[in-house]
mmCIF file of C-alpha atoms and ligand atoms in Angstrom:
data_model
loop_
_atom_site.group_PDB
_atom_site.id
_atom_site.type_symbol
_atom_site.label_atom_id
_atom_site.label_comp_id
_atom_site.label_asym_id
_atom_site.label_seq_id
_atom_site.Cartn_x
_atom_site.Cartn_y
_atom_site.Cartn_z
ATOM 1 C CA MET A 20 121.433 135.231 122.235
ATOM 2 C CA ALA A 21 117.654 135.745 122.288
ATOM 3 C CA LYS A 22 115.653 132.554 122.060
ATOM 4 C CA ARG A 23 113.908 133.583 118.846
ATOM 5 C CA HIS A 24 117.312 134.138 117.200
ATOM 6 C CA ILE A 25 118.369 130.661 118.213
ATOM 7 C CA ASN A 26 115.262 129.165 116.633
ATOM 8 C CA THR A 27 115.778 131.121 113.440
ATOM 9 C CA MET A 28 119.394 130.079 113.259
ATOM 10 C CA LEU A 29 118.560 126.425 113.923
ATOM 11 C CA ASN A 30 115.966 126.476 111.187
ATOM 12 C CA GLU A 31 118.314 128.089 108.712
ATOM 13 C CA HIS A 32 121.032 125.538 109.367
ATOM 14 C CA LYS A 33 118.794 122.578 110.143
ATOM 15 C CA LEU A 34 120.503 120.056 107.909
ATOM 16 C CA TRP A 35 123.956 121.067 109.120
ATOM 17 C CA VAL A 36 122.835 120.839 112.756
ATOM 18 C CA VAL A 37 121.212 117.450 112.249
ATOM 19 C CA LYS A 38 124.382 116.154 110.627
ATOM 20 C CA GLN A 39 126.569 117.467 113.431
ATOM 21 C CA LEU A 40 124.378 115.727 115.964
ATOM 22 C CA GLY A 41 125.434 112.411 114.487
ATOM 23 C CA SER A 42 124.533 109.844 111.936
ATOM 24 C CA ILE A 43 121.628 108.272 113.822
ATOM 25 C CA ASP A 44 119.426 111.326 113.480
ATOM 26 C CA VAL A 45 120.189 111.700 109.813
ATOM 27 C CA GLN A 46 119.485 108.051 109.133
ATOM 28 C CA HIS A 47 116.111 108.149 110.801
ATOM 29 C CA GLN A 48 114.981 111.345 109.169
ATOM 30 C CA ALA A 49 116.432 111.123 105.707
ATOM 31 C CA ILE A 50 114.767 109.372 102.820
ATOM 32 C CA ILE A 51 117.465 107.545 100.948
ATOM 33 C CA PRO A 52 117.456 105.221 97.933
ATOM 34 C CA PRO A 53 116.552 101.720 99.231
ATOM 35 C CA GLN A 54 119.096 98.925 99.713
ATOM 36 C CA THR A 55 116.335 96.305 99.715
ATOM 37 C CA ILE A 56 112.757 96.265 98.486
ATOM 38 C CA ASP A 57 110.408 94.017 100.412
ATOM 39 C CA PHE A 58 107.060 93.198 98.825
ATOM 40 C CA ILE A 59 105.102 91.957 101.854
ATOM 41 C CA ALA A 60 102.123 90.985 99.663
ATOM 42 C CA THR A 61 104.082 88.373 97.722
ATOM 43 C CA HIS A 62 106.907 87.627 100.187
ATOM 44 C CA GLN A 63 109.483 88.785 97.648
ATOM 45 C CA THR A 64 112.612 90.631 98.717
ATOM 46 C CA TYR A 65 115.006 92.287 96.289
ATOM 47 C CA ASP A 66 118.471 93.598 97.080
ATOM 48 C CA VAL A 67 119.255 96.804 95.256
ATOM 49 C CA ILE A 68 122.768 97.392 93.970
ATOM 50 C CA TYR A 69 123.790 100.812 92.641
ATOM 51 C CA GLN A 70 126.548 100.977 90.042
ATOM 52 C CA GLN A 71 128.046 104.344 89.217
ATOM 53 C CA GLN A 72 128.272 104.506 85.441
ATOM 54 C CA GLU A 73 128.181 106.955 82.543
ATOM 55 C CA GLY A 74 124.992 107.345 80.582
ATOM 56 C CA ARG A 75 121.277 107.094 81.134
ATOM 57 C CA THR A 76 120.110 105.630 84.459
ATOM 58 C CA ARG A 77 118.624 102.182 83.979
ATOM 59 C CA LEU A 78 117.412 99.285 86.089
ATOM 60 C CA LYS A 79 118.012 95.595 85.565
ATOM 61 C CA GLU A 80 116.244 92.851 87.495
ATOM 62 C CA GLN A 81 117.932 89.497 87.651
ATOM 63 C CA ASN A 82 117.617 86.521 89.981
ATOM 64 C CA GLY A 83 115.738 88.419 92.627
ATOM 65 C CA ARG A 84 118.216 91.280 92.572
ATOM 66 C CA ILE A 85 117.999 94.772 91.161
ATOM 67 C CA GLU A 86 120.948 96.584 89.656
ATOM 68 C CA ILE A 87 120.757 100.260 88.855
ATOM 69 C CA PHE A 88 123.370 101.690 86.512
ATOM 70 C CA GLY A 89 123.951 105.394 86.029
ATOM 71 C CA ASP A 90 124.646 108.505 88.049
ATOM 72 C CA THR A 91 123.980 107.328 91.620
ATOM 73 C CA GLN A 92 123.800 110.960 92.765
ATOM 74 C CA ASP A 93 120.962 111.799 90.397
ATOM 75 C CA LYS A 94 118.134 111.293 92.885
ATOM 76 C CA GLU A 95 115.344 112.045 90.461
ATOM 77 C CA ALA A 96 116.640 109.525 87.937
ATOM 78 C CA LEU A 97 116.959 106.875 90.681
ATOM 79 C CA ARG A 98 113.440 107.578 91.848
ATOM 80 C CA TYR A 99 112.140 107.402 88.309
ATOM 81 C CA VAL A 100 113.609 103.963 87.506
ATOM 82 C CA LEU A 101 112.646 102.538 90.916
ATOM 83 C CA ASN A 102 109.071 103.816 90.712
ATOM 84 C CA THR A 103 108.680 102.628 87.137
ATOM 85 C CA TRP A 104 109.839 99.174 88.214
ATOM 86 C CA VAL A 105 107.489 99.085 91.240
ATOM 87 C CA LYS A 106 104.578 100.005 88.943
ATOM 88 C CA LYS A 107 105.591 97.237 86.537
ATOM 89 C CA LYS A 108 105.683 94.703 89.398
ATOM 90 C CA GLY A 109 102.385 96.100 90.633
ATOM 91 C CA LYS A 110 100.829 95.415 87.252
ATOM 92 C CA GLU A 111 102.228 91.861 87.119
ATOM 93 C CA VAL A 112 100.886 91.011 90.567
ATOM 94 C CA LEU A 113 97.749 93.102 91.052
ATOM 95 C CA VAL A 114 95.996 92.698 87.692
ATOM 96 C CA PRO A 115 95.679 88.870 87.815
ATOM 97 C CA TRP A 116 94.806 89.140 91.521
ATOM 98 C CA LEU A 117 92.019 91.622 90.723
ATOM 99 C CA ASP A 118 90.762 89.276 87.999
ATOM 100 C CA ASP A 119 90.624 86.368 90.457
ATOM 101 C CA VAL A 120 88.682 88.330 93.048
ATOM 102 C CA ALA A 121 86.376 89.807 90.372
ATOM 103 C CA GLN A 122 85.602 86.296 89.180
ATOM 104 C CA GLU A 123 84.948 85.125 92.717
ATOM 105 C CA MET A 124 82.521 88.059 93.185
ATOM 106 C CA GLY A 125 80.931 87.512 89.779
ATOM 107 C CA LEU A 126 81.825 91.029 88.603
ATOM 108 C CA THR A 127 83.497 92.487 85.538
ATOM 109 C CA TYR A 128 85.331 95.776 85.182
ATOM 110 C CA LYS A 129 86.289 97.553 81.997
ATOM 111 C CA GLN A 130 89.812 98.738 82.562
ATOM 112 C CA VAL A 131 92.498 98.661 85.229
ATOM 113 C CA SER A 132 95.481 100.942 85.723
ATOM 114 C CA ILE A 133 98.301 100.730 88.238
ATOM 115 C CA ARG A 134 99.755 103.955 89.588
ATOM 116 C CA LEU A 135 101.793 105.191 92.502
ATOM 117 C CA GLN A 136 99.721 107.532 94.608
ATOM 118 C CA LYS A 137 100.270 109.205 97.923
ATOM 119 C CA LYS A 138 96.780 109.076 99.329
ATOM 120 C CA ARG A 139 94.597 106.432 97.738
ATOM 121 C CA TRP A 140 94.872 102.660 97.634
ATOM 122 C CA GLY A 141 92.499 102.479 94.739
ATOM 123 C CA SER A 142 89.460 103.904 93.043
ATOM 124 C CA CYS A 143 86.635 102.806 90.775
ATOM 125 C CA SER A 144 84.871 105.103 88.345
ATOM 126 C CA THR A 145 81.287 104.937 87.072
ATOM 127 C CA LYS A 146 82.853 103.951 83.724
ATOM 128 C CA ARG A 147 84.030 100.758 85.480
ATOM 129 C CA HIS A 148 87.689 101.780 85.406
ATOM 130 C CA ILE A 149 89.593 100.514 88.405
ATOM 131 C CA ASN A 150 92.738 102.203 89.530
ATOM 132 C CA LEU A 151 95.101 100.503 91.990
ATOM 133 C CA ASN A 152 98.097 101.842 93.871
ATOM 134 C CA ALA A 153 101.282 99.825 93.277
ATOM 135 C CA ALA A 154 102.146 100.541 96.932
ATOM 136 C CA LEU A 155 99.674 97.738 97.752
ATOM 137 C CA LEU A 156 102.650 95.412 97.193
ATOM 138 C CA PHE A 157 103.963 96.614 100.552
ATOM 139 C CA LEU A 158 100.876 95.414 102.453
ATOM 140 C CA PRO A 159 100.017 91.922 103.744
ATOM 141 C CA ASP A 160 98.018 89.891 101.212
ATOM 142 C CA TYR A 161 94.742 89.973 103.188
ATOM 143 C CA LEU A 162 94.809 93.769 103.113
ATOM 144 C CA VAL A 163 95.408 93.764 99.353
ATOM 145 C CA ARG A 164 92.359 91.531 99.039
ATOM 146 C CA HIS A 165 90.457 93.946 101.291
ATOM 147 C CA VAL A 166 91.214 96.832 98.907
ATOM 148 C CA LEU A 167 90.353 94.751 95.817
ATOM 149 C CA ILE A 168 86.983 93.739 97.292
ATOM 150 C CA HIS A 169 86.325 97.365 98.206
ATOM 151 C CA GLU A 170 86.995 98.698 94.702
ATOM 152 C CA LEU A 171 85.138 95.860 92.995
ATOM 153 C CA THR A 172 82.095 96.439 95.211
ATOM 154 C CA HIS A 173 82.037 99.998 93.841
ATOM 155 C CA LEU A 174 81.131 98.477 90.463
ATOM 156 C CA THR A 175 77.700 97.842 91.985
ATOM 157 C CA HIS A 176 77.519 100.679 94.532
ATOM 158 C CA HIS A 177 79.172 103.962 93.568
ATOM 159 C CA ASN A 178 79.131 105.278 97.121
ATOM 160 C CA HIS A 179 79.796 104.213 100.703
ATOM 161 C CA SER A 180 76.148 103.585 101.602
ATOM 162 C CA SER A 181 75.019 100.809 103.934
ATOM 163 C CA HIS A 182 74.245 98.756 100.802
ATOM 164 C CA PHE A 183 77.859 99.145 99.733
ATOM 165 C CA TRP A 184 79.172 97.841 103.074
ATOM 166 C CA GLN A 185 76.695 94.951 103.002
ATOM 167 C CA GLY A 186 78.106 94.089 99.583
ATOM 168 C CA VAL A 187 81.646 94.179 100.977
ATOM 169 C CA ALA A 188 80.659 92.009 103.972
ATOM 170 C CA LEU A 189 79.435 89.239 101.663
ATOM 171 C CA PHE A 190 83.026 88.566 100.625
ATOM 172 C CA GLU A 191 84.862 89.915 103.638
ATOM 173 C CA PRO A 192 82.874 89.496 106.859
ATOM 174 C CA ASP A 193 85.649 91.057 108.991
ATOM 175 C CA PHE A 194 86.147 94.098 106.761
ATOM 176 C CA GLN A 195 85.887 96.516 109.709
ATOM 177 C CA LYS A 196 88.962 95.046 111.345
ATOM 178 C CA ASN A 197 90.909 95.190 108.089
ATOM 179 C CA ARG A 198 89.829 98.780 107.504
ATOM 180 C CA GLN A 199 91.524 99.724 110.758
ATOM 181 C CA LEU A 200 94.581 97.604 110.020
ATOM 182 C CA LEU A 201 94.937 99.275 106.627
ATOM 183 C CA LYS A 202 95.409 102.617 108.342
ATOM 184 C CA GLN A 203 98.145 101.159 110.545
ATOM 185 C CA TYR A 204 99.939 99.373 107.746
ATOM 186 C CA ALA A 205 99.925 102.500 105.580
ATOM 187 C CA LYS A 206 102.810 103.687 107.764
ATOM 188 C CA ASP A 207 104.921 100.732 106.610
ATOM 189 C CA VAL A 208 104.888 101.776 102.965
ATOM 190 C CA PRO A 209 108.401 103.008 102.242
ATOM 191 C CA LEU A 210 108.607 106.781 102.058
ATOM 192 C CA TRP A 211 110.892 106.715 99.012
ATOM 193 C CA LEU A 212 107.921 105.601 96.888
ATOM 194 C CA THR A 213 106.152 108.913 97.164
ATOM 195 C CA GLN A 214 108.663 111.391 98.587
ATOM 196 C CA PRO A 215 111.790 112.821 97.030
ATOM 197 C CA PHE A 216 115.073 111.531 98.395
ATOM 198 C CA ASP A 217 116.602 113.960 100.899
ATOM 199 C CA VAL A 218 120.051 112.515 100.651
ATOM 200 C CA GLY A 219 122.059 111.089 97.797
ATOM 201 C CA LEU A 220 123.413 107.607 97.965
ATOM 202 C CA ASP A 221 127.069 108.425 98.693
ATOM 203 C CA GLU A 222 126.030 110.865 101.354
ATOM 204 C CA ALA A 223 123.827 108.203 102.953
ATOM 205 C CA VAL A 224 126.585 105.602 102.842
ATOM 206 C CA ARG A 225 129.006 108.059 104.383
ATOM 207 C CA GLU A 226 126.602 108.592 107.269
ATOM 208 C CA ASP A 227 126.660 104.852 107.878
ATOM 209 C CA THR A 228 130.359 104.779 108.680
HETATM 210 ZN ZN1 LIG B 1 85.344 103.424 98.384
#
C-alpha cells in the first residue's frame, strides 16, 4: 500500500486505531467526565459520582462530594451541570477574594462576573466591570491573587503601560515570576472545563478494565 493511502486510512479510522492500540493511549488522549475535582486555590477536593437515572441531569453537592443524576452518556448535559457548578463555586470563592484585595489596594469596582473562558483569566472594562475565569480555582492561591491584582490595577490603568506594571509591583513585587508561572500552571487546568468530552463515561470506564 502506498504511504499516502496508509495515512489517509489511519486518519479515517483514527479512533478505532487508537482504541486497538490499547487503553493507555485512549486514557491519555481522551477527555472524560472527571472522577474528582481538585480546587488547588482552596485545597478542596470533591469526588464525583455518576448515577444513571431517568429524567433531567442534575448535580447535588453534599459533604464534599458531588453526585450527578441523569443520563451518564449525555456528555453535553454532564458538561453543563459540571460547568454550572464550577462557576457557582467560582463566584463563592472569587468574589469575596476580589473584595479583600480591592480593599487592600484601596480600589472599588462596579460589577464582577464569573465565567468559564478558554483564553483569559480575567478582564476589566473602562466601565469598571471585572470579569474572572472560574478556572482560577485550579491555580495555586498566589497566582489567583496575581490575577486579581492585575485586573484591579486596570481600574487605574486601562493598558499595559509601564505605569500599569509599576502599579502592579506596589502590591506584588515579584509579579514577573508569577506571570511566567501562570503560563505554566495554565496547563494544569482540566481540559473538561473548556473542551467537549471525547468519550462517554461508560466507554471511559470500560477502557480502564
Ligand atoms: Zn491586563
